[in-house]
Every structure is written in C-alpha cells, then in structure tokens.
Tab-separated table of N, CA, C and O in Angstrom:
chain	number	residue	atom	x	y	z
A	50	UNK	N	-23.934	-22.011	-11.781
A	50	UNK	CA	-22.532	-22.395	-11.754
A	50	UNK	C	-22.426	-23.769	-11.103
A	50	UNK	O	-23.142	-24.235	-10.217
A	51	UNK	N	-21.443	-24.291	-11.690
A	51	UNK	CA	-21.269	-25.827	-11.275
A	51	UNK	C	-20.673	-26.235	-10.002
A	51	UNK	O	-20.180	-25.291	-9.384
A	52	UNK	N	-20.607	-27.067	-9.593
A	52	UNK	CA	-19.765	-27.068	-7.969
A	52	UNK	C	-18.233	-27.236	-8.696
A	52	UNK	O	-17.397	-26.623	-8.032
A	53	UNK	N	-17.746	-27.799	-9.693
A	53	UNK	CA	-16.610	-27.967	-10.136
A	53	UNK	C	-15.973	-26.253	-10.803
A	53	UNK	O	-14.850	-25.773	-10.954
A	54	UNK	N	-17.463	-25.735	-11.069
A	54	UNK	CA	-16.736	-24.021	-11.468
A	54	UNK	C	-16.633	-23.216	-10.701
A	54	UNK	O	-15.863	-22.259	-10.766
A	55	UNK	N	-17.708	-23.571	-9.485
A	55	UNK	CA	-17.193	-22.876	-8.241
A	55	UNK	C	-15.665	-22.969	-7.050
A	55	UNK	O	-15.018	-22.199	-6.340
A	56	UNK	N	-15.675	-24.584	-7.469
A	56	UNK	CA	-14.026	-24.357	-7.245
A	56	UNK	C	-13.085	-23.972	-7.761
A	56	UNK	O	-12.227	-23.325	-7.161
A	57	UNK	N	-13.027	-24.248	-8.877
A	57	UNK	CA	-12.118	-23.376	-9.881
A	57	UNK	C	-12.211	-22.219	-9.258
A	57	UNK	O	-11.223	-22.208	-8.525
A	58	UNK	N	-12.812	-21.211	-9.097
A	58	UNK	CA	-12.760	-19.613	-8.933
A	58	UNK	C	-12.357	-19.420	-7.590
A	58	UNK	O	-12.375	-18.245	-7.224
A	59	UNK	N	-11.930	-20.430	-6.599
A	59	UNK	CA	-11.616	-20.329	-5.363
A	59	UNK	C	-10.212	-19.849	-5.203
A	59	UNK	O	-9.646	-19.733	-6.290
A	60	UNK	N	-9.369	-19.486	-4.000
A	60	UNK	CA	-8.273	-19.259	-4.081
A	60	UNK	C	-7.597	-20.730	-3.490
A	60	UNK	O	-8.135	-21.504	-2.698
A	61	UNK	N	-6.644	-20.824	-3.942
A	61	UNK	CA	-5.791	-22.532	-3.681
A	61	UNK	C	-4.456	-22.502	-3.653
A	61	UNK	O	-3.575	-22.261	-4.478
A	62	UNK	N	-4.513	-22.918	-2.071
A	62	UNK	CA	-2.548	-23.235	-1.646
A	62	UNK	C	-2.395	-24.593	-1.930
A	62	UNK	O	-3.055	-25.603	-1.683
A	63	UNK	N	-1.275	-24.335	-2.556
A	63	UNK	CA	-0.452	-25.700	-2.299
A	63	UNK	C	1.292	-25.500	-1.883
A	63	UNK	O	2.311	-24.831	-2.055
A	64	UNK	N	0.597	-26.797	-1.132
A	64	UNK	CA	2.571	-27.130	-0.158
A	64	UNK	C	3.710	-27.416	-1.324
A	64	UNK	O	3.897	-28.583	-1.671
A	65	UNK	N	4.430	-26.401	-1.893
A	65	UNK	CA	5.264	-26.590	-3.172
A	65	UNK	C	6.728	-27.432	-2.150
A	65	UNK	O	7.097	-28.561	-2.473
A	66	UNK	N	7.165	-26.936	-1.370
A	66	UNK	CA	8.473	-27.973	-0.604
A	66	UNK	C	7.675	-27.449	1.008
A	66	UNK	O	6.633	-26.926	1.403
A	67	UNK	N	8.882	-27.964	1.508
A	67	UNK	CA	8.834	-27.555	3.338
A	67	UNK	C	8.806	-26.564	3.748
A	67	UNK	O	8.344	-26.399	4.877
A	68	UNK	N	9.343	-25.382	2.914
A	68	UNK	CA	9.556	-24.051	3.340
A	68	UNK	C	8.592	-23.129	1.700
A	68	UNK	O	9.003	-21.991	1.477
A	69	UNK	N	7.944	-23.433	1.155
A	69	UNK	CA	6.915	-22.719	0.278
A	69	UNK	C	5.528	-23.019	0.438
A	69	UNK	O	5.166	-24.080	0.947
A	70	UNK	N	4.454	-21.849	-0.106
A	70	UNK	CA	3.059	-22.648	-0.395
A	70	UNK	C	3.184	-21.599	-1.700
A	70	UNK	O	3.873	-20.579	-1.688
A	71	UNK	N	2.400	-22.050	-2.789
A	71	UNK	CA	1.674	-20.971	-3.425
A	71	UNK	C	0.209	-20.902	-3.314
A	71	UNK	O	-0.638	-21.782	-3.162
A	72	UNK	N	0.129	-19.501	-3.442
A	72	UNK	CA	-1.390	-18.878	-3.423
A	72	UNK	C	-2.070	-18.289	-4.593
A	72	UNK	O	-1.920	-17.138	-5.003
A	73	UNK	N	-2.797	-19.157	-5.059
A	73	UNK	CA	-3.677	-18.856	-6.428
A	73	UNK	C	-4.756	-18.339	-6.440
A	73	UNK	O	-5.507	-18.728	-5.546
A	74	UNK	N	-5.308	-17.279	-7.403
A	74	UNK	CA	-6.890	-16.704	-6.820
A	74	UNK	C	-7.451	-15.969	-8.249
A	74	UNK	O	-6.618	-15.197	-8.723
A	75	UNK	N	-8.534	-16.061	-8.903
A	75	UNK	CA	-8.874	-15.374	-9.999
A	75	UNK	C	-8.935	-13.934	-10.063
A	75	UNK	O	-9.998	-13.335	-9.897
A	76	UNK	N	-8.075	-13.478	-10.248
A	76	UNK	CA	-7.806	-11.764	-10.165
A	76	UNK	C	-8.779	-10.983	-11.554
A	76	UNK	O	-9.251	-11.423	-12.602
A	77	UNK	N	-8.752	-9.667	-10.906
A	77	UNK	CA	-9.771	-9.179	-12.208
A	77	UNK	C	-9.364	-9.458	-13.596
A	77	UNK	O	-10.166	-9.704	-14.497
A	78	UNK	N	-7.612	-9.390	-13.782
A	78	UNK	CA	-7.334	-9.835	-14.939
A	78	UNK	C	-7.221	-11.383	-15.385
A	78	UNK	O	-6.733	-11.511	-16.508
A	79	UNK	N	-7.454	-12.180	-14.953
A	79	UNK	CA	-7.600	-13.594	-14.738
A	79	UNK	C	-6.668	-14.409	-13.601
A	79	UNK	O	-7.003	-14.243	-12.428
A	80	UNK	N	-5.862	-15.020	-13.798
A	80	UNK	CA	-5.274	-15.798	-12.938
A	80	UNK	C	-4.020	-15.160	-12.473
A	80	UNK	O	-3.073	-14.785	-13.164
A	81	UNK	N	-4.194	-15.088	-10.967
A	81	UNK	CA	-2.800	-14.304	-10.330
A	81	UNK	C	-2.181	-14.939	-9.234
A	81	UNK	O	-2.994	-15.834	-9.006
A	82	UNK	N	-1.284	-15.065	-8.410
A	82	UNK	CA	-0.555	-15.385	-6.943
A	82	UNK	C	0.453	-15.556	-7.083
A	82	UNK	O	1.187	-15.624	-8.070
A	83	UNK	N	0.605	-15.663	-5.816
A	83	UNK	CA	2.574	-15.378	-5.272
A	83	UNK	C	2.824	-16.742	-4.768
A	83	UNK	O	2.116	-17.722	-5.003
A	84	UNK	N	3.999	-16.712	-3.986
A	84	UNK	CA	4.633	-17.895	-3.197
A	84	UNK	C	5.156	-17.480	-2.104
A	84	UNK	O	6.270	-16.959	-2.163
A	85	UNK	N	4.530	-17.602	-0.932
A	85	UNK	CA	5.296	-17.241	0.314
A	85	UNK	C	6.037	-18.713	1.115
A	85	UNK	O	6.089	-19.840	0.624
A	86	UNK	N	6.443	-18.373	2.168
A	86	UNK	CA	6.940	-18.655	2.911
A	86	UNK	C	5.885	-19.752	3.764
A	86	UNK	O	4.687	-19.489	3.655
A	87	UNK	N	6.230	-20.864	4.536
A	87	UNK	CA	5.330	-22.016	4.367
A	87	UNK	C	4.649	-21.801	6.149
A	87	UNK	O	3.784	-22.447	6.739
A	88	UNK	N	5.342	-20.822	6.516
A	88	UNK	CA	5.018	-20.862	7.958
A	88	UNK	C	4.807	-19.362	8.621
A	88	UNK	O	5.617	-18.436	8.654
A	89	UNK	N	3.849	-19.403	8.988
A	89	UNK	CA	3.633	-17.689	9.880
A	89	UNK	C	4.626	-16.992	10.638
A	89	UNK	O	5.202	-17.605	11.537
A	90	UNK	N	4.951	-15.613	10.368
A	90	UNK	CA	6.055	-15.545	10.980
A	90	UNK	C	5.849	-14.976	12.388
A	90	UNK	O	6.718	-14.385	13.030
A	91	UNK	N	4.541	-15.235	12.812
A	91	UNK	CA	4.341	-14.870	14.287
A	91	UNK	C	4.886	-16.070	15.477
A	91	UNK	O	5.654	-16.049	16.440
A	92	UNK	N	3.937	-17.191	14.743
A	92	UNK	CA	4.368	-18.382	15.844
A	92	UNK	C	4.270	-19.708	15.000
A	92	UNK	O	3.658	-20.674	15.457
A	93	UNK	N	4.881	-19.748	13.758
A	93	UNK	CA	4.886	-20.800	12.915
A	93	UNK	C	4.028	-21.713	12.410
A	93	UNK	O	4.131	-22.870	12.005
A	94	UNK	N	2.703	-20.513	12.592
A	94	UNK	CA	1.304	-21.696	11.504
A	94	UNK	C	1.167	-22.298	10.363
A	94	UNK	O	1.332	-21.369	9.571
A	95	UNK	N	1.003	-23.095	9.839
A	95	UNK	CA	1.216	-23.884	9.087
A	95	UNK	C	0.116	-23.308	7.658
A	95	UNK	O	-0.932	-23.930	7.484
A	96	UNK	N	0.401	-22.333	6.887
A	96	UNK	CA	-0.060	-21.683	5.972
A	96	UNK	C	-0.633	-22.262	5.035
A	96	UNK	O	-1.531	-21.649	4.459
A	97	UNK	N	-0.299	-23.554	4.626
A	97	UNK	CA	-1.100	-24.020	3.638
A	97	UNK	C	-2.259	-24.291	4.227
A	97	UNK	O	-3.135	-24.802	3.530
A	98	UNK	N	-2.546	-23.991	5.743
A	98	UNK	CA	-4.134	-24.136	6.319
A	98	UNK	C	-4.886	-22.988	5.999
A	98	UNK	O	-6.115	-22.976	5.937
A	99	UNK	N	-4.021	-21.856	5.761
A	99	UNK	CA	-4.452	-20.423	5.546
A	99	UNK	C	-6.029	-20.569	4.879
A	99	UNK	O	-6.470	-21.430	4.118
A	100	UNK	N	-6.735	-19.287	5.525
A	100	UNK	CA	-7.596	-18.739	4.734
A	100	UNK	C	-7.493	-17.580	3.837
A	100	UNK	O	-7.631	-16.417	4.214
A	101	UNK	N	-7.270	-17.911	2.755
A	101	UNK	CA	-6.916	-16.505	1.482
A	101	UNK	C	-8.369	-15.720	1.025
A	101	UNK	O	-9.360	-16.143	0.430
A	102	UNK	N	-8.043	-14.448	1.553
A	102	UNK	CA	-9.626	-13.257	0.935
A	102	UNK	C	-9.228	-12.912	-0.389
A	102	UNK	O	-8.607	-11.853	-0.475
A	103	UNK	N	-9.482	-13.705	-1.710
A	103	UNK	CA	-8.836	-13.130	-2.923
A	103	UNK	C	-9.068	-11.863	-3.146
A	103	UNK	O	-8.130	-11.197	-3.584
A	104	UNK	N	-10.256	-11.268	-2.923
A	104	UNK	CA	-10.882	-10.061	-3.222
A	104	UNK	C	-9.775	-9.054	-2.336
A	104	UNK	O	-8.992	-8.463	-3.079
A	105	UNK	N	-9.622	-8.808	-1.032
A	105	UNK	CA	-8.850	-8.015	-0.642
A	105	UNK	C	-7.198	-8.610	-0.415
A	105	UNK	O	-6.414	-8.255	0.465
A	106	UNK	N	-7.004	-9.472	-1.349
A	106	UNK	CA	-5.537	-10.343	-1.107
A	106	UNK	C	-5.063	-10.275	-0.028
A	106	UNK	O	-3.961	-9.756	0.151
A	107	UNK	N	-5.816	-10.805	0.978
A	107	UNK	CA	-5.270	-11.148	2.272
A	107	UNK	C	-5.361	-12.552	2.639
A	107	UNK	O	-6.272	-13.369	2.505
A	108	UNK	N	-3.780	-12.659	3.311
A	108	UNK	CA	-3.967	-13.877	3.559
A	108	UNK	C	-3.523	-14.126	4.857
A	108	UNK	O	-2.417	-13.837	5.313
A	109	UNK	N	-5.112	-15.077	5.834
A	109	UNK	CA	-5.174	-15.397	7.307
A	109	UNK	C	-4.677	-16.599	7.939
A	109	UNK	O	-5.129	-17.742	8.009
A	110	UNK	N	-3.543	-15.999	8.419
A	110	UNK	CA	-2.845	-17.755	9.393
A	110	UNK	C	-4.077	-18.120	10.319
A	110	UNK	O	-4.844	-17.377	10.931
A	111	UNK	N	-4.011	-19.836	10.205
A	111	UNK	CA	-5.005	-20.268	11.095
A	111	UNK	C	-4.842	-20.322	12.286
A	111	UNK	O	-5.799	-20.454	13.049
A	112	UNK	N	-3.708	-20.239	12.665
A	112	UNK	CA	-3.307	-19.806	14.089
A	112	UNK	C	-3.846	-18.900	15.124
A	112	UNK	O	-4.669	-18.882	16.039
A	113	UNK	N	-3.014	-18.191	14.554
A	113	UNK	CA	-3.703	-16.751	15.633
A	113	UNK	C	-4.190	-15.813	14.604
A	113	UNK	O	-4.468	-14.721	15.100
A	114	UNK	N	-4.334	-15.868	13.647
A	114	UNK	CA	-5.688	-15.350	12.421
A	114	UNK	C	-4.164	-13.671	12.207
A	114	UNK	O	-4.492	-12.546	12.582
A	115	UNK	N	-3.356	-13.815	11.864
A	115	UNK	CA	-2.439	-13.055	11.366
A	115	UNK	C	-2.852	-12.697	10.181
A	115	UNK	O	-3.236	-13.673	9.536
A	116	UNK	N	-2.927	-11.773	9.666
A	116	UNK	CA	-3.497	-11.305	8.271
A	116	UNK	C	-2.055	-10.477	7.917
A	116	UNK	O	-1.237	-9.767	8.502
A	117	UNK	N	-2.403	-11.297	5.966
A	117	UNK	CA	-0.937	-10.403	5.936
A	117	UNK	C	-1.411	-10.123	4.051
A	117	UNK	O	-2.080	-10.890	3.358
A	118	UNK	N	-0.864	-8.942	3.680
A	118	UNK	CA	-1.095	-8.097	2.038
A	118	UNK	C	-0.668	-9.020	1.430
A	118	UNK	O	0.522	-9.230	1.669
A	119	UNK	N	-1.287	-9.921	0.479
A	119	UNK	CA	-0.582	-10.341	-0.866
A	119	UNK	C	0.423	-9.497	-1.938
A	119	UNK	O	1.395	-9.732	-2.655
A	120	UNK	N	-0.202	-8.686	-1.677
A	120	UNK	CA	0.241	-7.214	-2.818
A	120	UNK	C	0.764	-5.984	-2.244
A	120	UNK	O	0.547	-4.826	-2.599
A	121	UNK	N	1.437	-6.392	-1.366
A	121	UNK	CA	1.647	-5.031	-0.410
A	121	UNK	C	3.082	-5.738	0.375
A	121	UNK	O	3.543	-5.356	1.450
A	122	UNK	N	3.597	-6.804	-0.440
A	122	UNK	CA	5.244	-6.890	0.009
A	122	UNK	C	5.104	-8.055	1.548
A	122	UNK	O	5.867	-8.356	2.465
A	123	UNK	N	3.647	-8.439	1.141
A	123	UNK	CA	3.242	-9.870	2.874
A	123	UNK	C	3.383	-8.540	4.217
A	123	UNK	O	3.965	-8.976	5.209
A	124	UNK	N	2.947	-7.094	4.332
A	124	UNK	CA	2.825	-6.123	5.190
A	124	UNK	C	1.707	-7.018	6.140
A	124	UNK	O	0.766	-7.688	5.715
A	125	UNK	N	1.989	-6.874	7.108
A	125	UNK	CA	0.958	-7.543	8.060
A	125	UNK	C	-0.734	-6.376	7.761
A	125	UNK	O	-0.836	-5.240	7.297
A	126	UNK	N	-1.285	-6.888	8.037
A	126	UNK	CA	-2.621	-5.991	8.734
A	126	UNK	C	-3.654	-6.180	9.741
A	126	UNK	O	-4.684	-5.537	9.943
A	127	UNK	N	-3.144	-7.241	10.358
A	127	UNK	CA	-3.584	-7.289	12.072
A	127	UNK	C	-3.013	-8.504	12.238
A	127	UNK	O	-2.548	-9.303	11.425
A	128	UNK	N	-3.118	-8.520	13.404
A	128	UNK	CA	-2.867	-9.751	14.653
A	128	UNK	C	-1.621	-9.394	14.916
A	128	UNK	O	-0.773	-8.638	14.440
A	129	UNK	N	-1.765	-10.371	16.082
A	129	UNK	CA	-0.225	-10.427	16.974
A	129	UNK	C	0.846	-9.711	16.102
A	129	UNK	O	0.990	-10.039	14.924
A	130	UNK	N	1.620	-8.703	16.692
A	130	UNK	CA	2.580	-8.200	16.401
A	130	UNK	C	3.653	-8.868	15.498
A	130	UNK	O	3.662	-9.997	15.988
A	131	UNK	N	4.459	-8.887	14.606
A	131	UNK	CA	4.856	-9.977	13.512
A	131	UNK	C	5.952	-9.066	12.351
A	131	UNK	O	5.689	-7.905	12.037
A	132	UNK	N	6.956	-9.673	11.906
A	132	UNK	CA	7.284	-9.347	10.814
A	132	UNK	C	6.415	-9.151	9.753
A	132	UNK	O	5.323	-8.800	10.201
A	133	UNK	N	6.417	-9.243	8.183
A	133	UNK	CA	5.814	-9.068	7.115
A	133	UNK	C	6.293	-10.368	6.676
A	133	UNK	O	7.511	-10.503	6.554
A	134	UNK	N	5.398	-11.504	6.378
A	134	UNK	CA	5.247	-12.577	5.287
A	134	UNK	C	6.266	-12.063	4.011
A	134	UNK	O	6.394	-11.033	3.349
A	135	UNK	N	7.038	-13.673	4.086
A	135	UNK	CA	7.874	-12.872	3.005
A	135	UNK	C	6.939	-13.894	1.538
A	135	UNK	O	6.628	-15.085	1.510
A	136	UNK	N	6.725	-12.749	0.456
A	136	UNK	CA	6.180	-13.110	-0.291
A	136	UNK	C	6.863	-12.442	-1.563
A	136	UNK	O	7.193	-11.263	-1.694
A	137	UNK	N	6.998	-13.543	-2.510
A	137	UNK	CA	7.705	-13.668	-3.855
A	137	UNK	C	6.371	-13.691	-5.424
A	137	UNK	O	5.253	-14.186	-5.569
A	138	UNK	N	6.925	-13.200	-5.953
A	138	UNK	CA	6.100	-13.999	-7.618
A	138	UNK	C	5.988	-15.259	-7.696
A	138	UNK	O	6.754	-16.151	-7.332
A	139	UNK	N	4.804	-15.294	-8.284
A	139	UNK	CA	4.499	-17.209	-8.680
A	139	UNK	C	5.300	-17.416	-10.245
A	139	UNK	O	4.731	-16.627	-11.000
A	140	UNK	N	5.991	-17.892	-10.732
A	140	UNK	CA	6.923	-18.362	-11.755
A	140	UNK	C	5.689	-17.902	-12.543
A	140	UNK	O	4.663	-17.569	-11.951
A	141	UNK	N	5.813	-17.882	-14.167
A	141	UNK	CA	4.700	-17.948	-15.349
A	141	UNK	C	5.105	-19.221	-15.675
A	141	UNK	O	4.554	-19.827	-16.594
C-alpha cells in the first residue's frame, strides 16, 4: 500500500466553521462520519486535534483524552465527567 493509500484510509477532521469539525473514516460499508461540535464539552479542547479510533468510532479530545461514541448519540466513554458530544450526520 502506498503512503498516499494509506492516508486515504485514515480517519480526517476538518474545521468546517468555528463551532463544527467533521469526522471521516472508511467504515465497513465504505465511507462514513458525522459532524460534531468543534470543542470538548468537558473543558473546551479543540477537536479538530482529536484522535478518531475509526474501528471502535471513538473519538479522543486531546485535552484530557475524553472519549466520546460516534454512533452512540457522542455518549461519553471515559474521562472527566462530561456531557455527551453533540454529534449530527455528515450531509451526502
């Protein structure tokens, strides 16, 4: 695999305005992600730094490493105590 096909298959935020990122990731059925909210809702990390686990759609604020469900409504699943990431559909 190429270094250019290995990025391709990576998961990839981008800063869509001030208050969005989207999160892209090759899902078993091909291409999938949402659009959350641009900032952690623990202590306002800056998400497009995020580390995204496509495989278990989690996605880790670089902050204080907040993990939150892609597919599970942005439900937290560890760190600091926190609302749920609000997370939307990515447009088709």
């Amino acid at each position: 695999m190429s270094g250019s096909e290995e990025a391709a298959g990576r998961p990839r935020l981008r800063q869509l305005d001030a208050d969005t990122v989207a999160v892209e990731w090759q899902g078993p059925h091909g291409q999938d992600g949402v659009l959350v909210e641009a900032r952690c809702p623990h202590r306002g990390g800056l998400l497009r730094h995020a580390h995204v686990n496509a495989a278990a759609t989690r996605l880790v604020c670089p902050l204080h490493h907040s993990a939150f469900d892609l597919t599970d409504h942005g439900a937290q699943t560890s760190g600091p105590p926190c609302r749920a990431l609000r997370v939307r559909p990515l447009p088709q």
